[in-house]
PDB file of C-alpha atoms in Angstrom:
ATOM      1  CA  MET A   1       5.276  14.819  -6.693  1.00 90.00           C
ATOM      2  CA  ARG A   2       8.724  14.145  -5.089  1.00 97.00           C
ATOM      3  CA  LEU A   3      11.308  11.336  -6.556  1.00 98.00           C
ATOM      4  CA  ASP A   4      13.141   9.308  -4.149  1.00 98.00           C
ATOM      5  CA  PRO A   5      13.989   6.217  -5.446  1.00 98.00           C
ATOM      6  CA  LEU A   6      14.813   3.360  -3.066  1.00 98.00           C
ATOM      7  CA  PRO A   7      18.485   2.354  -3.136  1.00 98.00           C
ATOM      8  CA  TYR A   8      17.410  -1.027  -4.601  1.00 98.00           C
ATOM      9  CA  GLU A   9      14.889   0.292  -7.177  1.00 98.00           C
ATOM     10  CA  HIS A  10      17.544  -0.729 -10.561  1.00 98.00           C
ATOM     11  CA  LEU A  11      17.480  -4.328  -8.890  1.00 98.00           C
ATOM     12  CA  LEU A  12      13.490  -4.740  -8.825  1.00 98.00           C
ATOM     13  CA  ASP A  13      11.939  -6.578 -12.363  1.00 98.00           C
ATOM     14  CA  ALA A  14      11.065  -4.422 -14.998  1.00 98.00           C
ATOM     15  CA  ARG A  15       7.758  -4.473 -16.804  1.00 98.00           C
ATOM     16  CA  PRO A  16       5.730  -2.658 -19.548  1.00 98.00           C
ATOM     17  CA  LEU A  17       3.427  -0.335 -18.418  1.00 98.00           C
ATOM     18  CA  SER A  18       0.439  -2.039 -20.218  1.00 97.00           C
ATOM     19  CA  GLN A  19       1.194  -4.543 -17.649  1.00 97.00           C
ATOM     20  CA  VAL A  20      -0.315  -2.635 -15.089  1.00 98.00           C
ATOM     21  CA  ASP A  21      -3.958  -2.800 -14.417  1.00 98.00           C
ATOM     22  CA  LEU A  22      -4.555  -2.515 -10.660  1.00 98.00           C
ATOM     23  CA  ALA A  23      -3.874  -0.184  -7.815  1.00 98.00           C
ATOM     24  CA  VAL A  24      -3.389  -1.258  -4.346  1.00 98.00           C
ATOM     25  CA  ILE A  25      -3.954   1.203  -1.508  1.00 98.00           C
ATOM     26  CA  HIS A  26      -2.430   0.427   1.680  1.00 98.00           C
ATOM     27  CA  CYS A  27      -1.746   2.135   4.846  1.00 98.00           C
ATOM     28  CA  THR A  28       1.953   1.977   6.162  1.00 98.00           C
ATOM     29  CA  GLU A  29       0.687   0.958   9.834  1.00 98.00           C
ATOM     30  CA  LEU A  30       3.581   2.850  10.597  1.00 98.00           C
ATOM     31  CA  PRO A  31       4.051   6.434  12.753  1.00 98.00           C
ATOM     32  CA  ASP A  32       5.523   8.466  10.201  1.00 98.00           C
ATOM     33  CA  LEU A  33       6.952   8.723   6.642  1.00 98.00           C
ATOM     34  CA  ALA A  34      10.379   8.626   8.060  1.00 98.00           C
ATOM     35  CA  THR A  35       9.872   5.162   9.464  1.00 98.00           C
ATOM     36  CA  ALA A  36       8.030   4.267   6.302  1.00 98.00           C
ATOM     37  CA  ARG A  37      11.254   5.119   4.607  1.00 98.00           C
ATOM     38  CA  ALA A  38      13.315   2.985   6.596  1.00 98.00           C
ATOM     39  CA  TYR A  39      11.158   0.025   6.232  1.00 97.00           C
ATOM     40  CA  GLY A  40      11.177   0.530   2.483  1.00 97.00           C
ATOM     41  CA  GLU A  41      14.874   0.660   2.553  1.00 97.00           C
ATOM     42  CA  ARG A  42      15.289  -2.767   4.494  1.00 97.00           C
ATOM     43  CA  VAL A  43      16.749  -5.815   2.320  1.00 98.00           C
ATOM     44  CA  LEU A  44      14.480  -8.517   2.927  1.00 97.00           C
ATOM     45  CA  TYR A  45      15.216 -10.819   0.184  1.00 96.00           C
ATOM     46  CA  PRO A  46      19.009 -11.130  -0.081  1.00 96.00           C
ATOM     47  CA  ALA A  47      19.121 -13.152  -3.565  1.00 95.00           C
ATOM     48  CA  SER A  48      17.473  -9.843  -5.240  1.00 96.00           C
ATOM     49  CA  GLY A  49      18.746  -7.548  -2.727  1.00 97.00           C
ATOM     50  CA  THR A  50      14.851  -6.230  -2.719  1.00 98.00           C
ATOM     51  CA  GLY A  51      12.453  -5.241   0.047  1.00 97.00           C
ATOM     52  CA  ASN A  52       8.887  -4.528   0.500  1.00 97.00           C
ATOM     53  CA  SER A  53       7.745  -1.511  -0.671  1.00 96.00           C
ATOM     54  CA  GLY A  54       4.686   1.082  -2.393  1.00 97.00           C
ATOM     55  CA  HIS A  55       5.600   2.540  -5.475  1.00 98.00           C
ATOM     56  CA  TRP A  56       3.978   5.827  -3.956  1.00 98.00           C
ATOM     57  CA  TYR A  57       3.743   7.430  -0.481  1.00 98.00           C
ATOM     58  CA  ILE A  58       1.160   9.833   0.731  1.00 98.00           C
ATOM     59  CA  ASP A  59       1.779  11.454   3.979  1.00 98.00           C
ATOM     60  CA  ARG A  60      -1.047  13.220   6.010  1.00 98.00           C
ATOM     61  CA  ASP A  61      -0.138  16.520   4.310  1.00 98.00           C
ATOM     62  CA  GLY A  62      -0.729  15.306   1.114  1.00 98.00           C
ATOM     63  CA  ASP A  63       2.896  15.312   0.424  1.00 98.00           C
ATOM     64  CA  THR A  64       3.521  12.506  -2.095  1.00 98.00           C
ATOM     65  CA  VAL A  65       7.100  10.501  -2.828  1.00 98.00           C
ATOM     66  CA  ARG A  66       7.431   8.076  -5.271  1.00 98.00           C
ATOM     67  CA  TYR A  67       9.837   5.251  -4.042  1.00 98.00           C
ATOM     68  CA  VAL A  68       9.486   2.940  -7.149  1.00 98.00           C
ATOM     69  CA  ASP A  69       9.137   3.730 -10.766  1.00 98.00           C
ATOM     70  CA  PRO A  70       5.678   1.880 -11.875  1.00 98.00           C
ATOM     71  CA  ALA A  71       7.738   0.208 -14.707  1.00 98.00           C
ATOM     72  CA  ARG A  72       9.436  -1.319 -11.804  1.00 98.00           C
ATOM     73  CA  ILE A  73       7.678  -4.362 -10.017  1.00 98.00           C
ATOM     74  CA  ALA A  74       7.420  -3.176  -5.966  1.00 98.00           C
ATOM     75  CA  HIS A  75       6.757  -6.087  -3.103  1.00 98.00           C
ATOM     76  CA  HIS A  76       3.478  -4.672  -1.624  1.00 98.00           C
ATOM     77  CA  VAL A  77       1.050  -7.042  -1.935  1.00 97.00           C
ATOM     78  CA  ARG A  78       1.366 -10.910  -2.249  1.00 95.00           C
ATOM     79  CA  GLY A  79       0.170 -12.528  -5.699  1.00 96.00           C
ATOM     80  CA  HIS A  80      -0.716  -9.516  -7.381  1.00 98.00           C
ATOM     81  CA  ASN A  81       2.586  -7.407  -7.466  1.00 98.00           C
ATOM     82  CA  PRO A  82       3.334  -7.680 -11.109  1.00 98.00           C
ATOM     83  CA  ARG A  83       0.250  -6.269 -12.438  1.00 98.00           C
ATOM     84  CA  SER A  84      -0.331  -3.554  -9.735  1.00 98.00           C
ATOM     85  CA  VAL A  85       1.281  -0.331  -8.372  1.00 98.00           C
ATOM     86  CA  GLY A  86       1.027   0.180  -4.568  1.00 98.00           C
ATOM     87  CA  ILE A  87       0.367   3.279  -3.011  1.00 98.00           C
ATOM     88  CA  GLU A  88       0.901   3.667   0.791  1.00 98.00           C
ATOM     89  CA  LEU A  89      -1.094   6.359   3.049  1.00 98.00           C
ATOM     90  CA  VAL A  90       0.939   7.256   5.991  1.00 98.00           C
ATOM     91  CA  ASN A  91      -1.470   6.139   8.951  1.00 98.00           C
ATOM     92  CA  THR A  92      -0.543   4.255  12.394  1.00 98.00           C
ATOM     93  CA  GLY A  93      -3.114   1.458  11.548  1.00 98.00           C
ATOM     94  CA  ARG A  94      -2.351  -1.157  14.442  1.00 98.00           C
ATOM     95  CA  TRP A  95       1.224   0.270  15.241  1.00 98.00           C
ATOM     96  CA  PRO A  96       3.526  -1.122  17.201  1.00 97.00           C
ATOM     97  CA  HIS A  97       1.618  -3.948  18.000  1.00 97.00           C
ATOM     98  CA  TRP A  98       0.051  -5.247  14.365  1.00 97.00           C
ATOM     99  CA  LEU A  99      -0.701  -8.853  15.153  1.00 98.00           C
ATOM    100  CA  ASP A 100      -1.508  -8.577  19.212  1.00 98.00           C
ATOM    101  CA  SER A 101      -5.357  -9.896  19.192  1.00 98.00           C
ATOM    102  CA  ARG A 102      -5.728  -7.187  21.712  1.00 97.00           C
ATOM    103  CA  HIS A 103      -4.705  -4.277  19.351  1.00 97.00           C
ATOM    104  CA  GLN A 104      -6.796  -4.746  16.105  1.00 97.00           C
ATOM    105  CA  ALA A 105      -8.400  -1.331  15.631  1.00 95.00           C
ATOM    106  CA  MET A 106      -7.815   0.793  13.287  1.00 96.00           C
ATOM    107  CA  ASP A 107      -8.730   4.403  14.381  1.00 96.00           C
ATOM    108  CA  GLU A 108      -6.721   6.882  13.041  1.00 98.00           C
ATOM    109  CA  ALA A 109      -9.040   8.734  10.245  1.00 98.00           C
ATOM    110  CA  TYR A 110      -7.283   9.612   6.799  1.00 98.00           C
ATOM    111  CA  PRO A 111      -6.976  13.883   7.027  1.00 98.00           C
ATOM    112  CA  GLU A 112      -8.689  15.536   3.716  1.00 98.00           C
ATOM    113  CA  ALA A 113      -5.119  16.640   2.327  1.00 98.00           C
ATOM    114  CA  GLN A 114      -4.059  13.235   2.035  1.00 98.00           C
ATOM    115  CA  LEU A 115      -7.359  12.201   0.313  1.00 98.00           C
ATOM    116  CA  ALA A 116      -6.970  14.921  -2.104  1.00 98.00           C
ATOM    117  CA  ALA A 117      -3.281  13.826  -2.808  1.00 98.00           C
ATOM    118  CA  LEU A 118      -4.492  10.536  -3.623  1.00 98.00           C
ATOM    119  CA  ASP A 119      -7.272  11.694  -5.670  1.00 98.00           C
ATOM    120  CA  ALA A 120      -4.531  13.513  -7.777  1.00 98.00           C
ATOM    121  CA  LEU A 121      -2.268  10.612  -7.883  1.00 98.00           C
ATOM    122  CA  LEU A 122      -4.927   8.364  -9.064  1.00 98.00           C
ATOM    123  CA  GLY A 123      -6.047  10.963 -11.362  1.00 98.00           C
ATOM    124  CA  ALA A 124      -2.571  10.897 -12.870  1.00 98.00           C
ATOM    125  CA  LEU A 125      -2.179   7.128 -12.974  1.00 98.00           C
ATOM    126  CA  VAL A 126      -5.348   6.913 -15.096  1.00 98.00           C
ATOM    127  CA  ASP A 127      -3.922   9.032 -17.897  1.00 97.00           C
ATOM    128  CA  ALA A 128       0.139   7.195 -17.509  1.00 97.00           C
ATOM    129  CA  LEU A 129      -1.254   3.642 -17.221  1.00 98.00           C
ATOM    130  CA  PRO A 130      -3.206   3.008 -20.174  1.00 95.00           C
ATOM    131  CA  ALA A 131      -4.465  -0.674 -18.712  1.00 98.00           C
ATOM    132  CA  LEU A 132      -5.215   1.123 -15.643  1.00 98.00           C
ATOM    133  CA  ARG A 133      -9.051   0.211 -14.570  1.00 98.00           C
ATOM    134  CA  TRP A 134      -9.233  -1.754 -11.415  1.00 98.00           C
ATOM    135  CA  ILE A 135      -8.681  -0.928  -7.269  1.00 98.00           C
ATOM    136  CA  ALA A 136      -8.642  -2.804  -4.196  1.00 98.00           C
ATOM    137  CA  GLY A 137      -7.464  -2.532  -0.519  1.00 98.00           C
ATOM    138  CA  HIS A 138      -4.489  -4.548   0.707  1.00 98.00           C
ATOM    139  CA  GLU A 139      -6.771  -6.477   2.865  1.00 97.00           C
ATOM    140  CA  GLU A 140      -9.019  -7.991   0.020  1.00 97.00           C
ATOM    141  CA  LEU A 141      -6.042  -9.024  -1.787  1.00 97.00           C
ATOM    142  CA  ASP A 142      -4.253 -10.613   1.228  1.00 97.00           C
ATOM    143  CA  THR A 143      -6.948 -12.450   3.301  1.00 96.00           C
ATOM    144  CA  ASP A 144      -4.474 -14.662   5.423  1.00 97.00           C
ATOM    145  CA  THR A 145      -4.933 -15.305   9.179  1.00 98.00           C
ATOM    146  CA  VAL A 146      -1.971 -15.916  11.446  1.00 98.00           C
ATOM    147  CA  ALA A 147      -1.402 -16.502  14.893  1.00 98.00           C
ATOM    148  CA  ALA A 148      -1.901 -13.806  17.536  1.00 98.00           C
ATOM    149  CA  SER A 149       1.580 -12.478  18.733  1.00 98.00           C
ATOM    150  CA  ASP A 150      -0.256 -12.519  22.471  1.00 98.00           C
ATOM    151  CA  ASP A 151      -1.909 -15.710  22.085  1.00 98.00           C
ATOM    152  CA  PRO A 152      -1.145 -18.570  19.273  1.00 97.00           C
ATOM    153  CA  GLY A 153      -4.709 -19.688  19.527  1.00 97.00           C
ATOM    154  CA  VAL A 154      -6.098 -16.793  18.221  1.00 98.00           C
ATOM    155  CA  LEU A 155      -6.228 -15.915  14.412  1.00 98.00           C
ATOM    156  CA  VAL A 156      -5.940 -12.096  13.464  1.00 98.00           C
ATOM    157  CA  GLN A 157      -6.068 -10.802   9.773  1.00 97.00           C
ATOM    158  CA  ARG A 158      -2.303 -10.577   8.554  1.00 97.00           C
ATOM    159  CA  LYS A 159      -2.963  -7.548   6.472  1.00 97.00           C
ATOM    160  CA  ARG A 160      -6.271  -5.182   7.716  1.00 97.00           C
ATOM    161  CA  ASP A 161      -5.496  -2.137   5.363  1.00 98.00           C
ATOM    162  CA  PRO A 162      -6.100   0.278   4.579  1.00 98.00           C
ATOM    163  CA  GLY A 163      -8.903  -0.200   6.993  1.00 97.00           C
ATOM    164  CA  PRO A 164     -12.420   0.513   8.386  1.00 97.00           C
ATOM    165  CA  LEU A 165     -11.537   4.186   8.421  1.00 98.00           C
ATOM    166  CA  PHE A 166     -10.528   4.654   4.756  1.00 98.00           C
ATOM    167  CA  PRO A 167     -13.621   6.596   2.487  1.00 98.00           C
ATOM    168  CA  TRP A 168     -14.211   3.961  -0.467  1.00 98.00           C
ATOM    169  CA  PRO A 169     -17.198   6.198  -1.554  1.00 98.00           C
ATOM    170  CA  ARG A 170     -15.394   9.475  -1.892  1.00 97.00           C
ATOM    171  CA  ILE A 171     -12.485   7.773  -3.450  1.00 98.00           C
ATOM    172  CA  LEU A 172     -14.631   5.877  -6.343  1.00 98.00           C
ATOM    173  CA  ARG A 173     -16.585   8.754  -6.546  1.00 97.00           C
ATOM    174  CA  ALA A 174     -13.256  10.689  -7.673  1.00 96.00           C
ATOM    175  CA  THR A 175     -11.898   8.034  -9.962  1.00 97.00           C
ATOM    176  CA  PRO A 176     -12.871   5.762 -13.011  1.00 97.00           C
ATOM    177  CA  LEU A 177     -11.269   3.352 -11.323  1.00 98.00           C
ATOM    178  CA  ARG A 178     -13.768   0.416 -10.370  1.00 98.00           C
ATOM    179  CA  ARG A 179     -13.574  -2.087  -7.232  1.00 97.00           C
ATOM    180  CA  LEU A 180     -11.800  -5.584  -8.269  1.00 95.00           C
ATOM    181  CA  PRO A 181     -14.067  -8.233  -7.914  1.00 91.00           C
ATOM    182  CA  ARG A 182     -13.757 -10.672  -5.069  1.00 80.00           C
ATOM    183  CA  PRO A 183     -12.428 -13.853  -6.648  1.00 68.00           C
TER     184      PRO A 183
END
């Protein structure tokens, strides 16, 4: 695993690791790791000088990079950031037409090297984060719909990641983490 802190990492709120009980799985919905890095570096919250990012990014070949220390609260999922770590899997998802009603399929499979790296990271996190016991997909936690970019009369899901091709049964067999109960 490589460390490559985001330029604003030190500006993110600190938290005790004992507060982290949830791992959230995302896909970048971007073409590659370099583009994901560029998006992560964007300052979207001028008051704090921070932006949106997961803690770890896993490329298709399994290369794993930590952008944000887990002792910092990253902005990756509305309503759950203080208690969670975000893991981003490089995957095109709906890119580049995220909210176009005609482009909602997520048909890129997750390569074995990427899934093996996710297994390894989850294992390391279980050892390092004493309260970690839950896992969820971004789409399960952010269920809002928004007007489609091509037709405001049509609603689409704001977040769909990690998407229908994410192999939940395989990942759950490899980790002691359990799916977060739905509200």
